[in-house]
CSV table of C-alpha atoms in Angstrom, one decimal:
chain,number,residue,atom,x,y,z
F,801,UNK,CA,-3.6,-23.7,-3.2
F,802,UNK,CA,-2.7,-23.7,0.6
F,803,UNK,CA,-1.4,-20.1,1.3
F,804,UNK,CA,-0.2,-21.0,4.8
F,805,UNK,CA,2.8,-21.9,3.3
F,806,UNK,CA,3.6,-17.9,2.2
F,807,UNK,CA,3.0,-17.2,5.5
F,808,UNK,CA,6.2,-17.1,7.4
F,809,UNK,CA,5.8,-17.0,11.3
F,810,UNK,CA,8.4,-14.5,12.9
F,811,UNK,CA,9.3,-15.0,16.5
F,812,UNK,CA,9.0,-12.1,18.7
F,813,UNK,CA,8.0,-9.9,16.6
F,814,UNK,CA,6.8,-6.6,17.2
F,815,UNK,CA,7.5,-7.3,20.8
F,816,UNK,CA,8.5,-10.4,23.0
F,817,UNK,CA,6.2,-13.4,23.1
F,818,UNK,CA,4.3,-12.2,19.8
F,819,UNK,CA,4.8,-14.8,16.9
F,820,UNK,CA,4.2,-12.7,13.7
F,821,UNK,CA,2.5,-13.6,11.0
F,822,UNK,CA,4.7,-12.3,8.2
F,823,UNK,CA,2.8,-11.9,4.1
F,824,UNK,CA,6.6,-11.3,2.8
F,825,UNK,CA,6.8,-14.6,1.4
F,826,UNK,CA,3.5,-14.3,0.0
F,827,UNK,CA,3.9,-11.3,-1.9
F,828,UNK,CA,7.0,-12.3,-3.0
F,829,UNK,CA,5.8,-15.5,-4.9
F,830,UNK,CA,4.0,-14.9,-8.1
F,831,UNK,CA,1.7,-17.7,-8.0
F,832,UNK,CA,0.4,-17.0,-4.5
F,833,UNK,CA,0.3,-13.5,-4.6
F,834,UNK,CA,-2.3,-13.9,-8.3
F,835,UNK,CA,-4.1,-16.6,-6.3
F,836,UNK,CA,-5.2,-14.2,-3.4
F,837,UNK,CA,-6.2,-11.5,-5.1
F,838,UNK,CA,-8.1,-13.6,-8.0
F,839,UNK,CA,-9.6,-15.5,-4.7
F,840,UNK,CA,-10.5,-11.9,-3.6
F,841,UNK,CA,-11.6,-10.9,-6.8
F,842,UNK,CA,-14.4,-14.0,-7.1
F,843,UNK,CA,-15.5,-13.8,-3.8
F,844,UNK,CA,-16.2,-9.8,-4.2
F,845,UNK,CA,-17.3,-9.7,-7.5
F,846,UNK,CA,-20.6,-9.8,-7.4
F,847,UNK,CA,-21.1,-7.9,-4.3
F,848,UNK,CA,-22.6,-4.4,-4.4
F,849,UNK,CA,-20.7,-2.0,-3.3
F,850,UNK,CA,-19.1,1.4,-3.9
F,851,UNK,CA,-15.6,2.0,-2.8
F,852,UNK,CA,-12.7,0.0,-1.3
F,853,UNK,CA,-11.2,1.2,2.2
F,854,UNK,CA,-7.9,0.1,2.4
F,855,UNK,CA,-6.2,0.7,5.5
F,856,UNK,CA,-2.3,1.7,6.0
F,857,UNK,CA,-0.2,0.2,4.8
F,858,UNK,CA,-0.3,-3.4,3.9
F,859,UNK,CA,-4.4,-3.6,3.5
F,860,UNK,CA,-2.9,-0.9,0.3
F,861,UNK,CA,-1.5,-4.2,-0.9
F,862,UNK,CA,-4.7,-6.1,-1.3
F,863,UNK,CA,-7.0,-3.5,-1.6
F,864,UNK,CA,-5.5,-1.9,-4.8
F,865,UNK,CA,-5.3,-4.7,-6.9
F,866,UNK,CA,-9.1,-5.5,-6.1
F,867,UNK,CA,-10.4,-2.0,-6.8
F,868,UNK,CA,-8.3,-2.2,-10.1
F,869,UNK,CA,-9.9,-5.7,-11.2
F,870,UNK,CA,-13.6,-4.3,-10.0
F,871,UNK,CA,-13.8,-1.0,-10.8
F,872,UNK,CA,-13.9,0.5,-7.8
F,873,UNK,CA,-12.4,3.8,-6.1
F,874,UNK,CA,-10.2,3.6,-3.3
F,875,UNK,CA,-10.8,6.1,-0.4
F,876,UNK,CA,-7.3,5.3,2.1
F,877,UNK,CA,-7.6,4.9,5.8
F,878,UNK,CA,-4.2,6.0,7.2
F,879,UNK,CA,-2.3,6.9,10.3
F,880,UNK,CA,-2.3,10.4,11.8
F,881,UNK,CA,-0.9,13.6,9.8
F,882,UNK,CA,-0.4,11.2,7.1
F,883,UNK,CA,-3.9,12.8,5.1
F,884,UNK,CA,-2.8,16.0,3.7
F,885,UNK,CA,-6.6,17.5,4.0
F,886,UNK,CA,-9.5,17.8,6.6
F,887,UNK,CA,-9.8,14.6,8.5
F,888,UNK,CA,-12.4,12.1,10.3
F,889,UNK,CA,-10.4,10.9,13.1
F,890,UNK,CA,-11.1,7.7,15.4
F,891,UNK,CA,-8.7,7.0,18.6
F,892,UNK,CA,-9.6,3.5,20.4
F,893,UNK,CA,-7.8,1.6,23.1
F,894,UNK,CA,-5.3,-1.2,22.6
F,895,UNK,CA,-4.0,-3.4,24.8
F,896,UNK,CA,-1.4,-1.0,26.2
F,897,UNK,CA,-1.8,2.7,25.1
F,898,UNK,CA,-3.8,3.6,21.9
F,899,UNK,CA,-4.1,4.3,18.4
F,900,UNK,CA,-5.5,6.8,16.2
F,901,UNK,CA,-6.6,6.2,12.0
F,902,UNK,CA,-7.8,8.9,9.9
F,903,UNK,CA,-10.2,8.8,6.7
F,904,UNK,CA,-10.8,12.1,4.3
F,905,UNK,CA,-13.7,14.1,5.2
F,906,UNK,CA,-14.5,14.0,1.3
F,907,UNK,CA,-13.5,10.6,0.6
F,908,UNK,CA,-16.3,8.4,1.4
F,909,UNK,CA,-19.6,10.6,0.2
F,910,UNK,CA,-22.9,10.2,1.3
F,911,UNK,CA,-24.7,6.6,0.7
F,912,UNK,CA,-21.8,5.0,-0.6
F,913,UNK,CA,-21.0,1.4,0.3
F,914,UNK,CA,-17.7,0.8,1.1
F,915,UNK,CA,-15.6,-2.6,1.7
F,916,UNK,CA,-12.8,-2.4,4.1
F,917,UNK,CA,-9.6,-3.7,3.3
F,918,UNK,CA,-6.4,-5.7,5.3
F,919,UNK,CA,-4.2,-7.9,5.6
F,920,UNK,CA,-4.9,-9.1,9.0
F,921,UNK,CA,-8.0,-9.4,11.8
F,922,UNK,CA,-6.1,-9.8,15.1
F,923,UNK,CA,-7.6,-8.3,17.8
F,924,UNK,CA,-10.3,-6.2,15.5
F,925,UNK,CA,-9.6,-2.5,17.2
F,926,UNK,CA,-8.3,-0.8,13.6
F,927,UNK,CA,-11.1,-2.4,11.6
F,928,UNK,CA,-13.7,-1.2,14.4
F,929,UNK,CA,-12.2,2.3,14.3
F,930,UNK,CA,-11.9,2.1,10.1
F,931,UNK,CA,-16.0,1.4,10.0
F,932,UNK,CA,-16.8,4.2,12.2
F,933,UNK,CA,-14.6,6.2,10.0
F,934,UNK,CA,-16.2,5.5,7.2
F,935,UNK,CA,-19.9,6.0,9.4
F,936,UNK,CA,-18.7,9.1,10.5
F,937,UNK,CA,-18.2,10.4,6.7
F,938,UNK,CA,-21.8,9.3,6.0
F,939,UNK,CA,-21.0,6.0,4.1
F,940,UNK,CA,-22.3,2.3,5.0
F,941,UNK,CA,-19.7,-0.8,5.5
F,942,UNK,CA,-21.2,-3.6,3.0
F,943,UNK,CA,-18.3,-6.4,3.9
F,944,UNK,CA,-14.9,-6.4,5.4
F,945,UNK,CA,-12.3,-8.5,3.7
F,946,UNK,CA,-8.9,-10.1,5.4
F,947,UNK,CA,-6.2,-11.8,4.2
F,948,UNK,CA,-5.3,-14.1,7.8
F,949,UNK,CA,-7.2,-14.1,10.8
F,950,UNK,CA,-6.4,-15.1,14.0
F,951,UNK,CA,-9.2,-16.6,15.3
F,952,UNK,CA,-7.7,-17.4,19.0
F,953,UNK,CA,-8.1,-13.6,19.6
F,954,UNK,CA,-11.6,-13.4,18.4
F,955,UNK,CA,-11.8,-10.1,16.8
F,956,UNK,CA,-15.3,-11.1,14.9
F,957,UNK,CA,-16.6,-10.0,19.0
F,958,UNK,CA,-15.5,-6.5,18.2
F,959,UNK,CA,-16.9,-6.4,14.7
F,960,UNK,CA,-20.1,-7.7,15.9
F,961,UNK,CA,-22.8,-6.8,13.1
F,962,UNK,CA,-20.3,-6.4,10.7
F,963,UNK,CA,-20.0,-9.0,7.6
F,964,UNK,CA,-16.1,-10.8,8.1
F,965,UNK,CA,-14.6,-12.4,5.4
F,966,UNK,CA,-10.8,-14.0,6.0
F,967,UNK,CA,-8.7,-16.2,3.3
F,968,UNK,CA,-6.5,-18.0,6.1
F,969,UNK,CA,-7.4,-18.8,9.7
F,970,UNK,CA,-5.0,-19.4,12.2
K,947,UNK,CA,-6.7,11.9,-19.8
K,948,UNK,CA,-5.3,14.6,-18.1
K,949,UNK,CA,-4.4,13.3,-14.7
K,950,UNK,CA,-3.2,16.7,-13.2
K,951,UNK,CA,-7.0,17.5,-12.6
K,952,UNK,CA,-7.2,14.6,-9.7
K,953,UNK,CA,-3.9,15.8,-8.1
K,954,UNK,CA,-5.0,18.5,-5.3
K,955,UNK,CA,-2.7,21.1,-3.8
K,956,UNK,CA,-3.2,21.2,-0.4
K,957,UNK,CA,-0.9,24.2,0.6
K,958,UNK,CA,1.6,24.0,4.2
K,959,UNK,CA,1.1,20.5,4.3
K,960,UNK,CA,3.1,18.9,6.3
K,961,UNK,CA,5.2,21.8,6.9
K,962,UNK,CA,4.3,25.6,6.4
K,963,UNK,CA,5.3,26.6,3.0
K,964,UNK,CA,5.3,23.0,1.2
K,965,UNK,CA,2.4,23.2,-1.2
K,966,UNK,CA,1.3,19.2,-1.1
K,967,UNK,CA,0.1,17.0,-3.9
K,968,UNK,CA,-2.4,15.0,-2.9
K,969,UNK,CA,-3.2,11.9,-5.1
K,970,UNK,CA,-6.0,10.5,-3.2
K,971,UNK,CA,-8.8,12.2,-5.8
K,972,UNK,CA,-7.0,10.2,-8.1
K,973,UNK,CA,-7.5,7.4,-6.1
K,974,UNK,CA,-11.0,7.5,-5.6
K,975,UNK,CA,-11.8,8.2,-9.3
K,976,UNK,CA,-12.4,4.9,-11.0
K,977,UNK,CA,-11.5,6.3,-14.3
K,978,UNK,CA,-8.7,8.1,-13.4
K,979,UNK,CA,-6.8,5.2,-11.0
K,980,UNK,CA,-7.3,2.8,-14.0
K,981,UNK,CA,-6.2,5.1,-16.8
K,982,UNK,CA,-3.0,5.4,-14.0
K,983,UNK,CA,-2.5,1.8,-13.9
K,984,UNK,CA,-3.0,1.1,-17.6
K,985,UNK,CA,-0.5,3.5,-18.3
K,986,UNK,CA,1.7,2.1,-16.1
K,987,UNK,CA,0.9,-1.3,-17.4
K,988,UNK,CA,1.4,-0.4,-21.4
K,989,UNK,CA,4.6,1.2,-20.4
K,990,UNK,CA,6.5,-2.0,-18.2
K,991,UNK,CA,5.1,-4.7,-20.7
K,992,UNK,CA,8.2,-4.8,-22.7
K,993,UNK,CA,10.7,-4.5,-20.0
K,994,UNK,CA,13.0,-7.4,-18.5
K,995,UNK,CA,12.6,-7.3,-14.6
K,996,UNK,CA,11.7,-10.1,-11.9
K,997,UNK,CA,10.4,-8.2,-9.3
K,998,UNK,CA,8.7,-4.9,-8.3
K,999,UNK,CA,9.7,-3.4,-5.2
K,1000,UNK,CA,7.3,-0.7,-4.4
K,1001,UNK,CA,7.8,2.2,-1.3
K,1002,UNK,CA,5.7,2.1,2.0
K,1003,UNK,CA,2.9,3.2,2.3
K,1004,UNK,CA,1.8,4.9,-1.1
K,1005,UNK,CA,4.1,3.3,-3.8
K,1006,UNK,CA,2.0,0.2,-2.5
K,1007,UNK,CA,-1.3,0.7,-4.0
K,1008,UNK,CA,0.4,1.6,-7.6
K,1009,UNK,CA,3.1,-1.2,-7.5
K,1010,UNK,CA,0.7,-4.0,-6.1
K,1011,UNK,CA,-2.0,-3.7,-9.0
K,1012,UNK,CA,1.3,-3.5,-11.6
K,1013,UNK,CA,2.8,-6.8,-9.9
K,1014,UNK,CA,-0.7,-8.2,-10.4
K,1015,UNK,CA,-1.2,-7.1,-14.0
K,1016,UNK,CA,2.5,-8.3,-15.2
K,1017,UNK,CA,2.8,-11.1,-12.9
K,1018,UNK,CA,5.9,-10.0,-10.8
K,1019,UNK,CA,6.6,-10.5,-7.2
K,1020,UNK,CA,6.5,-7.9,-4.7
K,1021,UNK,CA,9.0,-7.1,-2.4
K,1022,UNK,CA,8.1,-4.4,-0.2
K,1023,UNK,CA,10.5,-1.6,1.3
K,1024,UNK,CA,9.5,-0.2,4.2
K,1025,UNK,CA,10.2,2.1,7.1
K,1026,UNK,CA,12.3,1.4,10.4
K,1027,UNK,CA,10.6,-1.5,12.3
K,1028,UNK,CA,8.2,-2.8,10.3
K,1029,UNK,CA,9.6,-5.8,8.5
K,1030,UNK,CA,9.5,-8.6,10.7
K,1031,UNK,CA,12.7,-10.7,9.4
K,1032,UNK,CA,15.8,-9.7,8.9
K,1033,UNK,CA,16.6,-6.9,6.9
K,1034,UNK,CA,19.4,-4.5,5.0
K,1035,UNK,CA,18.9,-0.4,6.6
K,1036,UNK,CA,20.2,2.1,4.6
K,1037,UNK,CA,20.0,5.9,6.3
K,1038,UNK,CA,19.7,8.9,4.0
K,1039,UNK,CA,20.2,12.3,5.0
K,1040,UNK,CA,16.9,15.0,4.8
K,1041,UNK,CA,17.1,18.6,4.3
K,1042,UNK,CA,16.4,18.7,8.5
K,1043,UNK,CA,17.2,14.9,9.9
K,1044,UNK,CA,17.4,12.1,8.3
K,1045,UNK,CA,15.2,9.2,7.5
K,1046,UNK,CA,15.5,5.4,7.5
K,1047,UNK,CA,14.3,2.4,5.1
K,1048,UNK,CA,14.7,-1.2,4.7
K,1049,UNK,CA,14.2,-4.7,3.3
K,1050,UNK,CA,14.4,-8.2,4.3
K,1051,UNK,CA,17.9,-9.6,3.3
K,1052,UNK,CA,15.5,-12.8,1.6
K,1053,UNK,CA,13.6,-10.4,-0.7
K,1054,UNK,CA,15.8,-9.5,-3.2
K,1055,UNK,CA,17.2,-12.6,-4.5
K,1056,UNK,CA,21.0,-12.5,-5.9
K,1057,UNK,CA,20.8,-11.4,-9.6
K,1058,UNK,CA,17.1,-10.3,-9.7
K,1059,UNK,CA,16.3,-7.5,-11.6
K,1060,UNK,CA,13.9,-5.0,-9.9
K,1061,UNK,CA,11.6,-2.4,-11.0
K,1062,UNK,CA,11.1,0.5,-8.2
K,1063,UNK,CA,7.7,2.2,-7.6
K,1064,UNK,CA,6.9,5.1,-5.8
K,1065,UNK,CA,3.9,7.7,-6.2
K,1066,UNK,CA,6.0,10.5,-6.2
K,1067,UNK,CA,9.9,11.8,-7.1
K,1068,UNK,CA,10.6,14.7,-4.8
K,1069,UNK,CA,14.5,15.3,-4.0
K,1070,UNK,CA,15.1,11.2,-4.7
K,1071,UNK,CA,16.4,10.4,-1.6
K,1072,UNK,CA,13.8,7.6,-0.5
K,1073,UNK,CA,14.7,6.5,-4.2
K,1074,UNK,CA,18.4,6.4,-3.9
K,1075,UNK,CA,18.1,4.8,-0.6
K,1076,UNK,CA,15.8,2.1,-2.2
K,1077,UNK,CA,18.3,1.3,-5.2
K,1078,UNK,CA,20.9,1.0,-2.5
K,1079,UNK,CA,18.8,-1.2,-0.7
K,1080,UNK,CA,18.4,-3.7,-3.9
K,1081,UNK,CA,21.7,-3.4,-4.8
K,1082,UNK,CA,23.0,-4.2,-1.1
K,1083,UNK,CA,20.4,-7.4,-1.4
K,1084,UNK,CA,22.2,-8.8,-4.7
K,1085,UNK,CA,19.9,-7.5,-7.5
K,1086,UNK,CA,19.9,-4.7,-9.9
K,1087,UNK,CA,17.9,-1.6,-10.6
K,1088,UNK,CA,16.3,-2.0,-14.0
K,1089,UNK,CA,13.7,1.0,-13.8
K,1090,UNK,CA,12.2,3.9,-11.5
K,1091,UNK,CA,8.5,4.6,-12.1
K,1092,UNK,CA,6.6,7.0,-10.0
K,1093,UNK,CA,3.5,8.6,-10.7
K,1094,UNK,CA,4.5,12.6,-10.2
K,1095,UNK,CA,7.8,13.7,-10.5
K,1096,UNK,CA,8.7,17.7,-8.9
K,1097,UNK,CA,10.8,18.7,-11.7
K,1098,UNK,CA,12.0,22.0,-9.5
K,1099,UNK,CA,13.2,19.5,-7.1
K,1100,UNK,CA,16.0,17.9,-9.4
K,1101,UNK,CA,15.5,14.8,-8.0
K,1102,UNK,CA,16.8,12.8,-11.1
K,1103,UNK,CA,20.1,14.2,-9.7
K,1104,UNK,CA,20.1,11.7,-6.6
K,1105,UNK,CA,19.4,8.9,-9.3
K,1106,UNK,CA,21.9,9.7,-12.1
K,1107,UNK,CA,22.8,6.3,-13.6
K,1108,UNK,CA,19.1,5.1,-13.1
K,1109,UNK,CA,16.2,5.2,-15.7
K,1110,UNK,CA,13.2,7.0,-14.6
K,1111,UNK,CA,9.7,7.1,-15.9
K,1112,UNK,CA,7.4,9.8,-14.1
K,1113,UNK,CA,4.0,10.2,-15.4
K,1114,UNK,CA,2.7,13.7,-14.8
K,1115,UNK,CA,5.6,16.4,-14.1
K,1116,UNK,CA,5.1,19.2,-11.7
């Protein structure tokens, strides 16, 4: 099944000059929404790990399903004061201005393995910040799983020692 | 399974005096997220919709793995400025302010019957504002489900006319 068909490009979206790559069509289609995840599902399922770090919001989209179908606990990654108790917290830089994400002090324990979780690998900074998060709380990142990546920005350079795994190149 | 015992109060969050429920140890309890889900699951089975519609950011990870499960479409509602195309607003008024939520005019298709998810039923205006939303897009609501429901909060009020389905009650 070519899933680059459910994946509508939006012109200048968030911002001038930016064509985004929209997952609306993709969710919304029955077929192609049970065809990632059981994609996911396969290529996960015999990989050893712990816990499934989603990250705000639309990695909650993917992740969830694939923690149901494994067995696995999901331990959120989210934006700031959206975690309700004690926080890890990782700012990094963008291209203008910056960005914080937050993880659970509690949420990742000791030892565990976790797999990060999103929709998209653009530039690589929120997946960079999510596996420190989840370093910081003592826990080990065993794989980190994308729905599109845009290769032409090359984020793989700043998840360098990190294992990348992405459904749809563009 | 008693799922009140993974829902922790975290107290003046994220305003002094609001006692907070936090479902994220039910999230990261296998058991517990998949008792969730099969509830959910056993109770939707038998019920005539086309598509779910879950609530950015935390109706997400209960209304993705339910789309999965019954093999409905998603189509997300979200906050200002995050959905790319072009959507229906509808504004709703808060205790102090007001808040914001939307969905692309192409998600809701004319007719389609839509099941609403949220994790949690506080005063119902996100809710309300989300029926609105479908209805404005050409569908109809067929059922709210929503994992707590804040009974003291009346919130079935804001939704008279609608069915809801909350599974622990506060």
């Amino acid at each position: 099944m070519d899933l680059r068909k459910y994946i509508r490009d939006v012109p200048d979206f968030p911002e001038p000059g930016i064509m985004f790559k929209d997952i609306t069509p993709l969710l919304g289609n029955v077929k192609a929404f049970d065809y990632t995840i059981s994609q996911l599902v396969d290529h996960y399922k015999n990989v050893d790990f712990d816990v499934i770090v989603p990250i705000e919001s639309r990695g909650f989209l993917f992740g969830a399903p694939l923690a149901r179908e494994l067995g696995k606990g999901i331990v959120p990654v989210r934006k700031p004061g959206k975690l309700p108790a004690n926080t890890h917290s990782v700012e990094y830089t963008l291209e203008y201005g910056s960005n914080t994400m937050e993880i659970h002090v509690d949420g990742v324990e000791k030892g565990q393995k976790a797999l990060l979780m999103d929709d998209l690998l653009a530039t690589g900074g929120t997946l960079a910040a999510t596996a420190q998060l989840v370093e910081m709380a003592g826990g080990s990142v065993v794989d980190i799983g994308v729905i599109i990546e845009l290769s032409f920005l090359e984020g793989r350079k700043n998840l360098a020692g990190y294992n990348v795994y992405s459904m749809i190149q563009f």
